[in-house]
Coordinates of C-alpha atoms in Angstrom, one line a residue:
X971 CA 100.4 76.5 90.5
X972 CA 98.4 79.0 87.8
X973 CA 100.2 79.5 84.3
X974 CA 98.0 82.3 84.2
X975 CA 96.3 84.8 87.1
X976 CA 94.4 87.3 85.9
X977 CA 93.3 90.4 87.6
X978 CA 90.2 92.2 86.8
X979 CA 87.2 90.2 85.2
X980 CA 86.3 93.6 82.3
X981 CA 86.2 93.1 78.9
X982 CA 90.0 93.4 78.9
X983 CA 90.7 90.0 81.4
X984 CA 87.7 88.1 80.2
X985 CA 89.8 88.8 76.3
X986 CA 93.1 87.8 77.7
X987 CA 92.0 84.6 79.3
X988 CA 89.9 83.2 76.0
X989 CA 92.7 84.5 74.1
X990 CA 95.3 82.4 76.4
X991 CA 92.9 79.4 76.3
X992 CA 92.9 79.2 71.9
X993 CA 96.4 79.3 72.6
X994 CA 97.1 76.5 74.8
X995 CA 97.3 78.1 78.2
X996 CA 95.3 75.8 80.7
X997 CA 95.8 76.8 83.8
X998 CA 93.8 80.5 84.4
X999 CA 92.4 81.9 86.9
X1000 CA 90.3 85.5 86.9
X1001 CA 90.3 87.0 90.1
X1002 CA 87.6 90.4 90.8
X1003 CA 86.8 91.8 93.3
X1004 CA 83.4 92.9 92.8
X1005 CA 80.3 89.9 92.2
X1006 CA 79.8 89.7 88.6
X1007 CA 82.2 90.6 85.7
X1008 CA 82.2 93.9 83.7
X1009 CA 80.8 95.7 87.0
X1010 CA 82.6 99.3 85.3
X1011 CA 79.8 98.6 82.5
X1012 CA 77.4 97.3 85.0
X1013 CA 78.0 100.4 87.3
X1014 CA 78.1 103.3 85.1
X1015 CA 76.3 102.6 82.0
X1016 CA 72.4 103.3 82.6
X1017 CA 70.2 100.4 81.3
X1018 CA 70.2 100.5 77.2
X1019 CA 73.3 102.3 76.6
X1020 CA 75.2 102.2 73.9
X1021 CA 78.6 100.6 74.5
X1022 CA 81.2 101.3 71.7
X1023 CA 84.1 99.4 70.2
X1024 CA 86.4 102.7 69.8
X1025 CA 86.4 105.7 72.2
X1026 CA 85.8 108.9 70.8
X1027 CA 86.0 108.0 67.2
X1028 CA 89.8 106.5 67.3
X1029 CA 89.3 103.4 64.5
X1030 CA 91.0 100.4 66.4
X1031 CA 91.0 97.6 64.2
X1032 CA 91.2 93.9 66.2
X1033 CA 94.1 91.7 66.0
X1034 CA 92.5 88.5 68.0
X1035 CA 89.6 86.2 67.7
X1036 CA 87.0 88.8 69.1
X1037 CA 84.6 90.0 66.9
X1038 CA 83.3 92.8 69.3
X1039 CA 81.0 95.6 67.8
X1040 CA 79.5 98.6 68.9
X1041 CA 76.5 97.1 70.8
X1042 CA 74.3 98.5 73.8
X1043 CA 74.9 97.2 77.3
X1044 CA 72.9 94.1 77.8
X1045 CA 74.6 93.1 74.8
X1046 CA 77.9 93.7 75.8
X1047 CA 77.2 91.8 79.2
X1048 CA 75.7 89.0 77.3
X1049 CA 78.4 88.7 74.9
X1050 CA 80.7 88.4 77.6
X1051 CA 78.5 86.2 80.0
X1052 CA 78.6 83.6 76.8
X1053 CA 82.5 83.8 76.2
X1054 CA 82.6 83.0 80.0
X1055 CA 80.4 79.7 79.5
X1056 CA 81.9 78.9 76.1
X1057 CA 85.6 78.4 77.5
X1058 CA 84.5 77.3 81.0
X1059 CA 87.1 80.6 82.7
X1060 CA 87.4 80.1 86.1
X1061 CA 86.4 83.0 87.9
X1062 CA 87.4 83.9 91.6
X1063 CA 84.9 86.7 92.7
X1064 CA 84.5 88.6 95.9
X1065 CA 88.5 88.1 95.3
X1066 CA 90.3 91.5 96.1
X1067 CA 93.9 91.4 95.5
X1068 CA 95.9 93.5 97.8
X1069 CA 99.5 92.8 96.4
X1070 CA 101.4 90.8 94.2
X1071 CA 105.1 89.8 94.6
X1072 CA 107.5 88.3 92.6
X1073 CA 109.8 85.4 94.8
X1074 CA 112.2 84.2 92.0
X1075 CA 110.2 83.0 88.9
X1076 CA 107.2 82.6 90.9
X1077 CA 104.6 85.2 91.5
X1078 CA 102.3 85.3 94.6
X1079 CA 99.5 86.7 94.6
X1080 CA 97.7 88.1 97.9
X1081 CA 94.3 88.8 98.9
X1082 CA 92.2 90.6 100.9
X1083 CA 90.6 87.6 102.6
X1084 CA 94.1 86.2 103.6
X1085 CA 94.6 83.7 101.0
X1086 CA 97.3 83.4 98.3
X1087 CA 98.3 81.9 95.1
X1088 CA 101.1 81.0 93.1
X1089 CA 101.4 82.0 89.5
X1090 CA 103.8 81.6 86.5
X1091 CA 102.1 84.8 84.9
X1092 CA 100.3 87.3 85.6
X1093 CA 97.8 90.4 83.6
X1094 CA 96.9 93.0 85.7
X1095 CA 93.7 94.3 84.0
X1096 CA 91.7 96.5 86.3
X1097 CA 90.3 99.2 85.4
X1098 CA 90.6 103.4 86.9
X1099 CA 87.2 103.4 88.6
X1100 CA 88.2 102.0 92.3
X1101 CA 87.8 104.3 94.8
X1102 CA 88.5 104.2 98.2
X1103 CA 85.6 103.6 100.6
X1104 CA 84.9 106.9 102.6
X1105 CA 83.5 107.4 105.8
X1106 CA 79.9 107.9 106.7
X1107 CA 80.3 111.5 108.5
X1108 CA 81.6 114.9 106.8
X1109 CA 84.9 115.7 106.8
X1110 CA 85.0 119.5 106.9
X1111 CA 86.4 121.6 103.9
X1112 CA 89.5 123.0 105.7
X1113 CA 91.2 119.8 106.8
X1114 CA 90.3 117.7 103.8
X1115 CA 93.6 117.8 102.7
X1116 CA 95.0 116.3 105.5
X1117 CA 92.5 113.2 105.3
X1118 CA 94.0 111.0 103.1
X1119 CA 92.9 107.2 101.6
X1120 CA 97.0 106.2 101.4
X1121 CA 99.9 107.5 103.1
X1122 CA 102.1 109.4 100.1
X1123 CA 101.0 112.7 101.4
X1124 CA 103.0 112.1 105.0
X1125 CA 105.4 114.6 106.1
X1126 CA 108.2 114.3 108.5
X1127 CA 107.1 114.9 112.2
X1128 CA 103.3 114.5 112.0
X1129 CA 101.9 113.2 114.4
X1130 CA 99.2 110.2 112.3
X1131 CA 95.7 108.2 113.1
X1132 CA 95.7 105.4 111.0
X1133 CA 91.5 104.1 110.9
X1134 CA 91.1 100.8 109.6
X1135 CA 91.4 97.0 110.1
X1136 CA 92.2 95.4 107.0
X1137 CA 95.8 94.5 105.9
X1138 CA 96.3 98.1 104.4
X1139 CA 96.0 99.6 107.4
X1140 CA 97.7 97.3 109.7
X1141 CA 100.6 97.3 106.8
X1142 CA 100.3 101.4 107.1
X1143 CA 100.9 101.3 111.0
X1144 CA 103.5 99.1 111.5
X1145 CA 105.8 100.7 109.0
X1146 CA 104.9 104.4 109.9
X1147 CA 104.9 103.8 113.2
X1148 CA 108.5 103.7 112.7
X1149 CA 109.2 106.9 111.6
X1150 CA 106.2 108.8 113.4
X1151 CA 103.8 109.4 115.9
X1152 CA 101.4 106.5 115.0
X1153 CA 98.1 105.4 116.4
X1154 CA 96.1 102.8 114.7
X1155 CA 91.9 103.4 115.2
X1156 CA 89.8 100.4 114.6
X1157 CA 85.7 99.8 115.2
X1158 CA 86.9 96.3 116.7
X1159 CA 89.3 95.0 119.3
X1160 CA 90.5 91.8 117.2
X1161 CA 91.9 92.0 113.8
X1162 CA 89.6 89.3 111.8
X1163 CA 90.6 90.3 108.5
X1164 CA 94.7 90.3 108.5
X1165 CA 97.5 87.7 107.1
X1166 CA 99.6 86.1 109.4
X1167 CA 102.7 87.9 108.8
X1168 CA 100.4 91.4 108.9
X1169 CA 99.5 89.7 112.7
X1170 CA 103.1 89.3 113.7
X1171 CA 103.9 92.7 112.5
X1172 CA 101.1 94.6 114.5
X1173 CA 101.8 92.9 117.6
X1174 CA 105.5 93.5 117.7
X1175 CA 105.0 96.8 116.8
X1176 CA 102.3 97.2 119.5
X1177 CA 104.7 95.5 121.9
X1178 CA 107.3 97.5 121.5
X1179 CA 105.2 100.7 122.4
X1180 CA 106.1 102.1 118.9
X1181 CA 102.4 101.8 117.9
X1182 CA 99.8 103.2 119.6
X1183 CA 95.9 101.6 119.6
X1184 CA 92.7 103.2 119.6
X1185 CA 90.6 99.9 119.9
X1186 CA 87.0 98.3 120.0
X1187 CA 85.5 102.3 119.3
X1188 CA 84.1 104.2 116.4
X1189 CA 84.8 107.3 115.1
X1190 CA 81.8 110.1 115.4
X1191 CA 82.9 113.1 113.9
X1192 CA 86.1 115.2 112.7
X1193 CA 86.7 118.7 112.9
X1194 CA 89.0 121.5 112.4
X1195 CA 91.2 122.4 114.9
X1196 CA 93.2 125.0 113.8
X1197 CA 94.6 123.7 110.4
X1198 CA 94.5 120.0 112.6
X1199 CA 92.5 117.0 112.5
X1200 CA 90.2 116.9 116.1
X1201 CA 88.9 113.5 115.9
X1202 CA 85.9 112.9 118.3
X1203 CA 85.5 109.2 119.2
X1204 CA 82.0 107.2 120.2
X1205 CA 83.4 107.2 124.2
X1206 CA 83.7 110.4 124.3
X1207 CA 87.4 111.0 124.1
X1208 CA 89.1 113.5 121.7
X1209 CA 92.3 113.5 120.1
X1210 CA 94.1 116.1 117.6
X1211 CA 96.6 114.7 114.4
X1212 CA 98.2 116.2 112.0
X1213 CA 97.0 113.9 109.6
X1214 CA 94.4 111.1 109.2
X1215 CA 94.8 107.9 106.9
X1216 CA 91.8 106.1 106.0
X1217 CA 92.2 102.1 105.0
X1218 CA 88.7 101.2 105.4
X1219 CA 88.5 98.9 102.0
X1220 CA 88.3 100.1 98.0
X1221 CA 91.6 100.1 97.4
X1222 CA 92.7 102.9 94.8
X1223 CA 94.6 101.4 91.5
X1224 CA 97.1 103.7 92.4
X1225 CA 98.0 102.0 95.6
X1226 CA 97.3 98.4 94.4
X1227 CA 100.0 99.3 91.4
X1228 CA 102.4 100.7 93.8
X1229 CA 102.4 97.7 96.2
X1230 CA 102.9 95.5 92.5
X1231 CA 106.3 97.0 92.3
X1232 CA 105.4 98.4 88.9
X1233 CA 107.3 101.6 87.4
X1234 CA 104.7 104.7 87.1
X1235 CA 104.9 107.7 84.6
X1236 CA 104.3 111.2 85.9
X1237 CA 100.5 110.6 85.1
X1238 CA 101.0 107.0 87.5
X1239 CA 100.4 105.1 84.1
X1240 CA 102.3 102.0 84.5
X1241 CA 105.8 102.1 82.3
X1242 CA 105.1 98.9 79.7
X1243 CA 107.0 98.0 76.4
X1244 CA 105.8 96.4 73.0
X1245 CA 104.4 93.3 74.6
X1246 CA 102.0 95.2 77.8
X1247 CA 104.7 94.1 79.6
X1248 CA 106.0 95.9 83.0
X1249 CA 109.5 95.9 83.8
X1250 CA 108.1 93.1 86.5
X1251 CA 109.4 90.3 84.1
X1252 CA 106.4 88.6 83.6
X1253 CA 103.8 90.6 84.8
X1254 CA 101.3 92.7 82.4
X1255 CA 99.0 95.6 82.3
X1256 CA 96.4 95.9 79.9
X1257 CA 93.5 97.7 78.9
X1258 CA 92.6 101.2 80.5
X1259 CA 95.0 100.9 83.8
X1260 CA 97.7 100.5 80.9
X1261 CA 96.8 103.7 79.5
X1262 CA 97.7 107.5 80.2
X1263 CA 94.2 108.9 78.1
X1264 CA 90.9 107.2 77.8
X1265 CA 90.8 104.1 76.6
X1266 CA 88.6 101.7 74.3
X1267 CA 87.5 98.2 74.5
X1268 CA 89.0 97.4 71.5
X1269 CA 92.4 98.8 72.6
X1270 CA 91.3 96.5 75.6
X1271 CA 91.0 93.4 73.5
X1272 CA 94.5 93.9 71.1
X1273 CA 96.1 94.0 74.5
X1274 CA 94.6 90.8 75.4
X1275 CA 95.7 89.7 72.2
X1276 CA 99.2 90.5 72.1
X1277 CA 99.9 89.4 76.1
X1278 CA 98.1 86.2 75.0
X1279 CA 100.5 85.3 72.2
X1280 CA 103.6 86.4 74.6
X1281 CA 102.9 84.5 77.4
X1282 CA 102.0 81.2 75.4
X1283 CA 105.2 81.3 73.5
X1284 CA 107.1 81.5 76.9
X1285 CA 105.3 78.7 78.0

């Protein structure tokens, strides 16, 4: 059992863990997805830029134990890289969560690899850059529209190709299959990748003949067939949807807050009081996710701050 799970190992989670820790929580865990921490900072800053404590000139002035100041990147990294070693955080990476769910007091906490946890708490502090992974080939201008990385876009009587192998897209098919004309497209025959209950899902709904399987072949090429989605596969076959949903791995935060439970604003900022907390009693969102503008790392860091004190009090 974690006191504490943490998602997203930024400025913003690697804050809220060492502010938890000078507070008496014990039991944290960071889970990220990618392999080292801060990999927005690592990603998009080139090498020697300047990382600020404000964004765009809003004065933030910090409430916890971080001294952070406007720096440059290897800095920043190294700042962070020594709060890491200083409070010994335990760090989960190549950890993707795919869902958490709340079962009584109790949250648990999913990943992509099929494991899970249990937590008393948890801070959800990712930040807006995911992106889902796209394919390799072009999909042509007219029909982009109708190739879509989640399924809110479905409409009612469309016939669907779900491509993908991970839970996502197995969790897709099952449940749309349901409604529509589903067939589920995968590079593999097996399923490697899924949770059990994912694996019981599929085949039932495979079983039943409610989901169709397009299995062990690639995808080539799509193309437009008259406002439709021609799909050409690597054995030659052909097939024509309405509309193409694409799991193939980098979940968007939009999804990943969605399958959270969390309430979402018009602008799918999460809905949060006072405290960063959702209306998910318990669970927290914090630093840019939490915000409907841009965001600071100093706004990052007060939210750290404030879920810190919250959660050790309840503890």
């Amino acid at each position: 059992m974690i006191d504490l799970a943490i998602i997203g190992v930024g400025t913003t989670g690697i804050a809220t863990a060492v502010e938890a820790k000078r507070l008496g929580v014990q039991k944290i865990t960071l889970f990220e997805k990618g392999e080292e921490h801060s990999m927005t900072i690592r990603k998009f800053y080139k090498d020697g830029k300047r990382v600020d404590k404000d964004y765009k000139g809003q004065e933030v002035v910090l409430s916890g134990s971080i001294d952070f100041k406007d720096g440059d990147k290897e800095g920043t990294l190294a700042l962070f890289d020594k709060m890491i070693a200083d409070h010994s955080l335990e760090i989960k990476y190549k950890s993707e969560i795919e869902s958490v769910q709340k079962n009584g007091d109790i949250f648990v906490i999913h990943t992509s690899g099929g494991e899970s946890y249990e937590a008393r708490f948890v801070v959800v502090a990712i930040g807006k850059m995911g992106q889902p992974n796209k394919p390799s080939y072009s999909i042509p201008l007219p029909i982009r529209s109708l190739v879509n990385f989640n399924a809110n876009g479905v409409k009612e009587g469309e016939k669907l190709l779900v491509v993908g192998g991970g839970n996502s897209a197995v969790e897709y098919a099952y449940d749309l299959c349901n409604h529509f004309d589903t067939t589920l497209n995968y590079r593999r025959s097996e399923f490697g990748r899924i949770n059990d209950t994912n694996a019981q899902e599929l085949k039932k709904a495979i079983e039943s003949g409610k989901l169709k399987t397009k299995l062990g072949v690639d995808i080539v090429a799509l193309s437009d067939e008259g406002g439709k989605v021609g799909v050409e596969f690597a054995d030659g076959s052909k097939e024509v949807f309405d509309r193409a949903i694409y799991a193939i791995g980098g979940a968007t935060p939009l999804d990943f807050l969605q399958k959270c439970k969390l309430s979402l604003d018009e602008s799918h900022t999460p809905i949060i009081d006072e405290n960063c907390e959702s209306g998910v009693k318990g669970l927290f969102v914090a630093g840019d996710i939490a915000l409907s503008s841009g965001g600071s790392i100093a706004i990052g860091l007060n939210h750290a701050h404030k879920i810190a004190e919250e959660i050790s009090k309840r503890l």
